[in-house]
Coordinates of C-alpha atoms in Angstrom, one line a residue:
V210 CA 101.4 119.8 83.6
R211 CA 102.0 116.2 82.6
A212 CA 102.4 115.5 78.8
G213 CA 99.2 113.4 78.8
N214 CA 97.1 116.3 80.0
R215 CA 98.4 119.0 77.6
G216 CA 95.6 118.3 75.2
T217 CA 93.0 118.7 77.9
V218 CA 94.5 121.9 79.2
A219 CA 94.6 123.3 75.6
R220 CA 90.9 122.5 75.2
R221 CA 90.2 124.3 78.5
A222 CA 92.1 127.4 77.2
R223 CA 89.8 127.4 74.1
G224 CA 86.7 127.4 76.4
F225 CA 85.9 123.6 76.4
P226 CA 85.2 121.9 79.8
M227 CA 87.9 119.6 81.2
I228 CA 85.6 116.5 81.2
R229 CA 86.9 113.0 80.9
F230 CA 85.1 109.6 81.0
M231 CA 87.1 107.6 83.4
D232 CA 86.7 105.0 86.2
G233 CA 87.7 105.2 89.8
N234 CA 91.0 103.4 89.4
E235 CA 92.1 105.8 86.6
A236 CA 91.1 108.7 88.8
V237 CA 93.3 107.3 91.6
V238 CA 96.3 107.4 89.2
E239 CA 95.5 111.0 88.2
G240 CA 95.1 112.1 91.9
A241 CA 98.4 110.4 92.9
L242 CA 100.3 112.1 90.1
A243 CA 98.8 115.4 91.0
A244 CA 100.0 114.9 94.6
G245 CA 103.6 114.3 93.5
C246 CA 103.6 110.6 94.0
D247 CA 106.9 109.3 92.5
F248 CA 107.0 105.7 93.6
F249 CA 104.5 102.8 93.1
A250 CA 104.9 99.2 94.0
G251 CA 102.1 96.6 93.6
Y252 CA 101.1 93.2 92.5
P253 CA 98.3 92.4 90.0
I254 CA 95.0 91.6 91.7
T255 CA 91.4 92.1 90.5
P256 CA 89.9 94.7 90.7
A257 CA 92.9 96.9 91.5
T258 CA 95.2 95.8 88.7
S259 CA 94.5 98.8 86.5
I260 CA 96.0 101.1 89.1
L261 CA 99.2 99.1 88.8
T262 CA 99.2 99.3 85.0
G263 CA 98.2 102.9 85.1
M264 CA 101.1 103.9 87.3
I265 CA 103.6 101.8 85.3
R266 CA 102.3 103.6 82.1
N267 CA 102.3 107.1 83.6
L268 CA 104.8 107.4 86.4
P269 CA 108.1 107.2 84.5
A270 CA 107.1 110.2 82.3
S271 CA 107.2 112.4 85.4
G272 CA 110.5 111.0 86.7
G273 CA 108.9 108.4 89.0
L274 CA 109.5 104.7 89.4
A275 CA 106.8 102.0 89.3
V276 CA 107.6 98.4 90.2
Q277 CA 105.6 95.1 89.9
A278 CA 106.6 93.3 93.0
E279 CA 106.6 89.5 93.6
D280 CA 103.7 89.8 96.0
E281 CA 101.9 92.3 98.2
I282 CA 104.2 91.7 101.2
A283 CA 107.1 92.9 99.1
A284 CA 105.2 95.7 97.5
M285 CA 104.5 97.2 101.0
G286 CA 108.2 96.7 101.9
F287 CA 109.3 98.5 98.7
C288 CA 107.0 101.4 99.5
I289 CA 108.3 101.8 103.0
G290 CA 111.9 101.7 101.8
A291 CA 111.2 104.2 99.1
V292 CA 109.4 106.7 101.5
M293 CA 112.3 106.5 103.9
A294 CA 114.7 107.2 101.1
G295 CA 112.7 110.4 100.1
R296 CA 110.0 109.2 97.8
K297 CA 106.2 109.6 98.0
A298 CA 104.7 106.2 97.6
L299 CA 101.4 104.5 96.7
T300 CA 100.3 100.9 96.6
A301 CA 97.0 99.3 95.5
T302 CA 95.5 96.0 96.2
S303 CA 92.3 94.2 97.2
G304 CA 91.1 92.0 100.1
P305 CA 93.5 89.0 99.9
G306 CA 96.4 91.4 99.2
I307 CA 95.6 93.8 102.1
S308 CA 95.7 90.8 104.4
L309 CA 99.3 90.1 103.2
C310 CA 100.2 93.7 103.7
S311 CA 99.2 93.8 107.4
E312 CA 102.6 93.1 109.0
N313 CA 104.4 95.7 107.0
I314 CA 101.5 98.2 107.6
G315 CA 102.3 97.7 111.3
L316 CA 105.9 98.6 110.5
A317 CA 104.8 101.7 108.7
I318 CA 102.8 102.8 111.7
A319 CA 105.6 102.1 114.2
G320 CA 108.1 103.9 112.0
E321 CA 105.7 106.8 111.3
T322 CA 106.0 106.3 107.5
P323 CA 103.7 108.3 105.3
L324 CA 102.2 106.4 102.4
V325 CA 98.9 105.8 100.7
I326 CA 97.2 102.3 100.4
V327 CA 94.3 101.9 98.0
D328 CA 92.0 98.9 98.8
V329 CA 89.7 98.2 95.9
Q330 CA 87.4 95.8 97.8
R331 CA 85.9 92.6 96.4
Q332 CA 83.7 89.9 97.7
G333 CA 85.4 87.7 100.3
P334 CA 86.3 85.8 102.3
A335 CA 89.7 84.6 101.0
T336 CA 89.7 84.6 97.2
G337 CA 86.0 84.9 97.3
S338 CA 84.4 86.3 94.1
A339 CA 87.1 88.3 92.5
T340 CA 84.8 90.1 90.0
M341 CA 82.1 91.1 92.5
G342 CA 82.2 94.2 94.7
A343 CA 81.8 94.3 98.5
Q344 CA 82.7 96.4 101.5
G345 CA 84.2 93.6 103.7
D346 CA 87.5 95.2 104.6
V347 CA 86.1 98.1 106.6
Q348 CA 86.8 96.7 110.1
F349 CA 90.1 95.1 108.9
V350 CA 91.7 98.4 108.0
R351 CA 90.7 99.8 111.4
W352 CA 92.4 96.9 113.3
V353 CA 94.9 96.1 110.6
T354 CA 97.8 95.6 113.0
S355 CA 98.4 94.4 116.6
G356 CA 97.8 97.1 119.1
G357 CA 94.9 98.8 117.4
Y358 CA 96.7 102.1 116.8
P359 CA 94.6 104.5 114.6
T360 CA 95.1 105.0 110.9
I361 CA 93.1 107.1 108.5
A362 CA 90.6 105.6 106.0
L363 CA 88.7 107.6 103.4
A364 CA 85.7 106.2 101.3
P365 CA 85.0 107.8 97.9
T366 CA 81.6 107.5 96.3
S367 CA 82.5 108.4 92.7
A368 CA 85.4 108.6 90.3
E369 CA 85.6 112.3 90.9
D370 CA 85.9 111.5 94.6
C371 CA 88.7 109.1 93.9
L372 CA 90.6 111.9 92.2
R373 CA 90.1 114.4 95.0
L374 CA 90.5 111.9 97.9
T375 CA 93.7 110.4 96.5
H376 CA 95.3 113.8 96.7
R377 CA 93.8 114.3 100.1
A378 CA 95.2 111.0 101.3
F379 CA 98.7 112.1 100.4
E380 CA 98.2 115.3 102.2
L381 CA 97.1 113.5 105.4
S382 CA 99.7 110.9 105.2
E383 CA 102.5 113.5 105.1
R384 CA 100.9 115.8 107.7
Y385 CA 100.5 113.0 110.3
R386 CA 103.2 110.5 109.1
V387 CA 100.8 107.6 108.9
P388 CA 99.5 105.1 106.3
V389 CA 96.3 106.4 104.8
F390 CA 93.8 104.0 103.3
L391 CA 91.5 104.8 100.3
M392 CA 88.6 102.4 100.5
L393 CA 87.2 101.8 97.0
D394 CA 85.2 98.8 96.0
K395 CA 84.9 97.0 92.6
E396 CA 82.0 99.1 91.4
I397 CA 83.7 102.5 92.2
G398 CA 87.0 101.3 90.9
L399 CA 85.8 99.9 87.5
T400 CA 82.7 102.0 86.7
R401 CA 83.3 104.7 84.1
E402 CA 81.6 108.1 84.6
R403 CA 82.1 111.8 83.8
V404 CA 84.9 113.5 85.8
D405 CA 85.6 117.2 85.7
L406 CA 89.4 117.5 85.6
A407 CA 89.1 121.2 86.5
I408 CA 89.6 119.9 90.0
L409 CA 93.2 119.3 89.1
E410 CA 93.8 123.0 88.8
G411 CA 93.6 123.4 92.6
M412 CA 95.9 120.5 93.3
R413 CA 99.6 121.0 94.0
P414 CA 102.3 118.4 94.8
V415 CA 102.2 117.6 98.5
E416 CA 105.2 118.9 100.4
R417 CA 107.0 116.9 103.0
R418 CA 108.0 118.6 106.3
T419 CA 111.7 117.9 106.7
A420 CA 113.9 118.4 109.7
P421 CA 116.3 121.5 109.7
T422 CA 120.0 120.8 109.5
D423 CA 121.2 123.5 111.8
R424 CA 120.1 122.0 115.1
P425 CA 120.2 118.6 116.9
F426 CA 118.0 115.9 115.4
L427 CA 116.1 113.0 116.8
P428 CA 114.1 110.8 114.4
Y429 CA 111.0 110.7 116.6
D430 CA 111.2 113.8 118.6
F431 CA 108.2 115.6 120.0
D432 CA 107.4 117.8 123.1
R433 CA 103.6 116.9 123.3
P434 CA 102.1 113.6 122.3
E435 CA 100.0 115.1 119.5
E436 CA 103.0 116.7 117.7
V437 CA 104.2 115.1 114.5
P438 CA 108.0 115.0 114.2
P439 CA 109.6 116.2 110.9
M440 CA 111.2 113.7 108.6
S441 CA 114.7 113.2 107.5
C442 CA 115.5 110.6 104.8
F443 CA 118.2 108.0 104.6
G444 CA 121.1 109.3 102.5
G445 CA 120.5 112.8 103.9
P446 CA 122.2 114.9 106.5
H447 CA 121.1 113.0 109.6
I448 CA 121.8 109.7 111.3
L449 CA 118.6 107.6 111.2
R450 CA 117.4 104.4 112.8
Y451 CA 114.3 102.5 111.7
T452 CA 113.2 99.4 113.5
T453 CA 110.2 97.1 113.9
S454 CA 110.7 97.1 117.7
M455 CA 109.5 99.5 120.3
H456 CA 111.9 102.5 120.3
D457 CA 112.5 105.8 122.0
K458 CA 112.8 109.2 120.3
T459 CA 116.3 108.4 119.1
G460 CA 115.0 105.3 117.3
Y461 CA 116.9 102.9 119.6
L462 CA 115.1 99.9 120.9
T463 CA 113.9 100.4 124.5
K464 CA 112.4 98.4 127.4
E465 CA 111.9 101.5 129.6
R466 CA 108.2 101.6 130.5
D467 CA 107.8 105.4 130.6
K468 CA 109.4 105.7 127.1
I469 CA 107.3 103.0 125.7
A470 CA 104.1 104.5 127.1
E471 CA 105.1 108.0 125.8
M472 CA 105.6 106.6 122.3
M473 CA 102.3 104.7 122.3
H474 CA 100.3 107.7 123.4
H475 CA 102.0 109.7 120.7
L476 CA 101.0 107.3 117.9
E477 CA 97.4 107.6 119.1
A478 CA 97.2 111.3 120.0
K479 CA 98.7 112.6 116.7
I480 CA 95.7 111.2 114.8
L481 CA 92.8 111.4 117.3
D482 CA 93.6 114.9 118.4
A483 CA 93.6 116.1 114.8
L484 CA 90.4 114.3 113.8
P485 CA 88.3 117.5 113.7
D486 CA 90.6 118.9 111.1
F487 CA 90.0 116.2 108.5
A488 CA 86.7 114.5 109.5
E489 CA 84.3 114.7 106.5
V490 CA 80.6 113.7 106.5
R491 CA 78.2 114.6 103.8
V492 CA 74.5 115.0 104.3
E493 CA 71.5 115.1 101.9
G494 CA 67.9 115.7 102.8
P495 CA 66.0 117.7 105.5
A496 CA 67.6 118.3 108.9
D497 CA 64.4 117.5 110.7
A498 CA 63.8 114.1 109.1
A499 CA 62.6 111.4 111.6
A500 CA 64.7 108.8 109.7
A501 CA 68.2 108.7 108.4
V502 CA 70.1 106.3 106.1
L503 CA 73.8 106.0 106.8
A504 CA 75.9 104.5 104.0
Y505 CA 79.4 104.9 102.4
G506 CA 81.2 104.2 99.2
N507 CA 79.2 102.7 96.4
T508 CA 76.3 101.9 98.7
A509 CA 75.9 105.6 99.4
R510 CA 74.9 106.1 95.8
S511 CA 71.9 103.8 96.3
A512 CA 71.1 105.5 99.5
C513 CA 71.0 108.9 97.8
E514 CA 68.7 107.6 95.2
A515 CA 66.5 106.2 97.9
G516 CA 66.4 109.7 99.5
R517 CA 65.4 111.3 96.2
R518 CA 62.6 108.7 95.7
A519 CA 61.4 109.3 99.3
A520 CA 61.3 113.0 98.7
H521 CA 59.3 112.5 95.5
A522 CA 56.8 110.4 97.4
G523 CA 56.4 113.1 100.1
A524 CA 58.4 111.2 102.7
S525 CA 61.2 112.8 104.8
L526 CA 64.5 111.0 104.8
R527 CA 68.1 112.1 105.5
V528 CA 71.1 110.5 103.9
V529 CA 74.4 110.6 105.9
I530 CA 77.6 109.6 104.1
P531 CA 80.8 109.3 106.2
V532 CA 83.7 110.0 103.8
T533 CA 86.2 109.8 106.7
L534 CA 85.5 106.2 107.9
W535 CA 88.4 106.0 110.4
P536 CA 89.0 107.4 112.9
L537 CA 85.2 107.3 113.5
P538 CA 84.1 111.0 113.1
E539 CA 81.9 110.9 116.1
A540 CA 81.1 114.6 116.5
A541 CA 80.4 115.0 112.7
L542 CA 78.1 111.9 112.7
R543 CA 76.1 113.2 115.7
E544 CA 75.6 116.5 114.0
A545 CA 74.6 114.9 110.7
I546 CA 72.2 112.4 112.2
G547 CA 70.6 115.2 114.3
D548 CA 67.3 114.1 116.0
A549 CA 66.5 111.2 113.7
R550 CA 65.1 108.5 115.8
R551 CA 65.5 105.7 113.3
I552 CA 68.9 105.1 111.6
V553 CA 69.2 102.6 108.8
V554 CA 72.8 101.5 108.1
A555 CA 73.2 100.1 104.6
E556 CA 76.4 98.0 103.9
Q557 CA 77.7 95.5 101.4
N558 CA 79.0 93.2 104.2
L559 CA 77.5 91.3 107.2
G560 CA 77.4 94.5 109.3
E561 CA 80.7 96.2 110.1
Y562 CA 80.1 100.0 110.4
V563 CA 76.7 99.4 112.0
R564 CA 78.5 98.3 115.2
E565 CA 80.0 101.8 115.5
V566 CA 76.7 103.5 114.8
R567 CA 74.9 101.4 117.5
R568 CA 77.7 102.3 120.0
L569 CA 77.4 106.0 119.1
F570 CA 73.5 106.1 119.3
P571 CA 72.5 103.6 121.9
D572 CA 69.2 105.3 122.5
R573 CA 68.1 105.2 118.8
D574 CA 66.4 102.5 116.6
V575 CA 69.5 101.5 114.5
R576 CA 68.7 98.9 111.8
L577 CA 71.0 97.1 109.3
V578 CA 70.3 96.6 105.7
R579 CA 73.0 94.4 104.3
R580 CA 73.8 92.7 101.0
V581 CA 76.6 90.1 100.5
D582 CA 75.9 88.6 97.1
G583 CA 78.1 91.0 95.0
R584 CA 75.3 93.4 94.1

């Protein structure tokens, strides 16, 4: 137990609930520490800065290292280097910063580097309105690098979600050796609410699967495309190679077409084949509703309130909340939507996720309700 939580645990032992009033950014810090994160690098940017300051304040006490980098490009590079040297890394930024991270995110995908990237979204484009929330980075993190290789993106709807999903993001990043995005927005990140810290009791530091030392080792070895190779860290028992270029299973640059195709299919299959294991979609309201509202993140809270008001008025409305944004949880969304003929997609952007819903339900009446003024 971290020193900062001892008072809370003592209260629990005396029969008091482990309740704390905290915002989503603070919950991200707690979730990362519970997952065993021991490295953070970031650059100040509204509305994600309090994650940087929270990690600087808390990480050294548990033996970790937190660094304020000169910019977001460097922060991502620091995280990649730290992970490949044996650390578990987190970075946090917002829209302008996530744009700067994109090249190094591509490197992390190519090098199969597990790390967690928190994007506390704000109104864009460019600098935009730094103190207003939005959901404008949803499609960006899906296509964040050239080639369109899949990553994982999770969208919390509350501070308690931020705590749970940060830990979950570390689990998924280590299991599939891939960057995982946690898609907050300004309202989730900076709104304070009650969080039951009893959830921490079920969280353990995330283990990294490392390669055995008593057999031959290849840095990117697999028999089937969906297999995830175990890691070995620089400074350890194995010879490693890490490159931005297309490589074979040994890590050497290659121009052989069959080896290139094999590696590209692997980067896709290890995520898409595993999607049923981590796809999460929440549902509120009757299963036989003729209409459904689909929303995520902060917007889902408004959708749930709309569902409750509809029920009070005697109307039938289903609310569908994709917690796993990417890869698109197609099977889970089809089951959640059910037979609803009208689907209203509510987003704080010009309409990004609605494109996927229309593709998934071409025979339904899919409508967009959007808001892009920061509210």
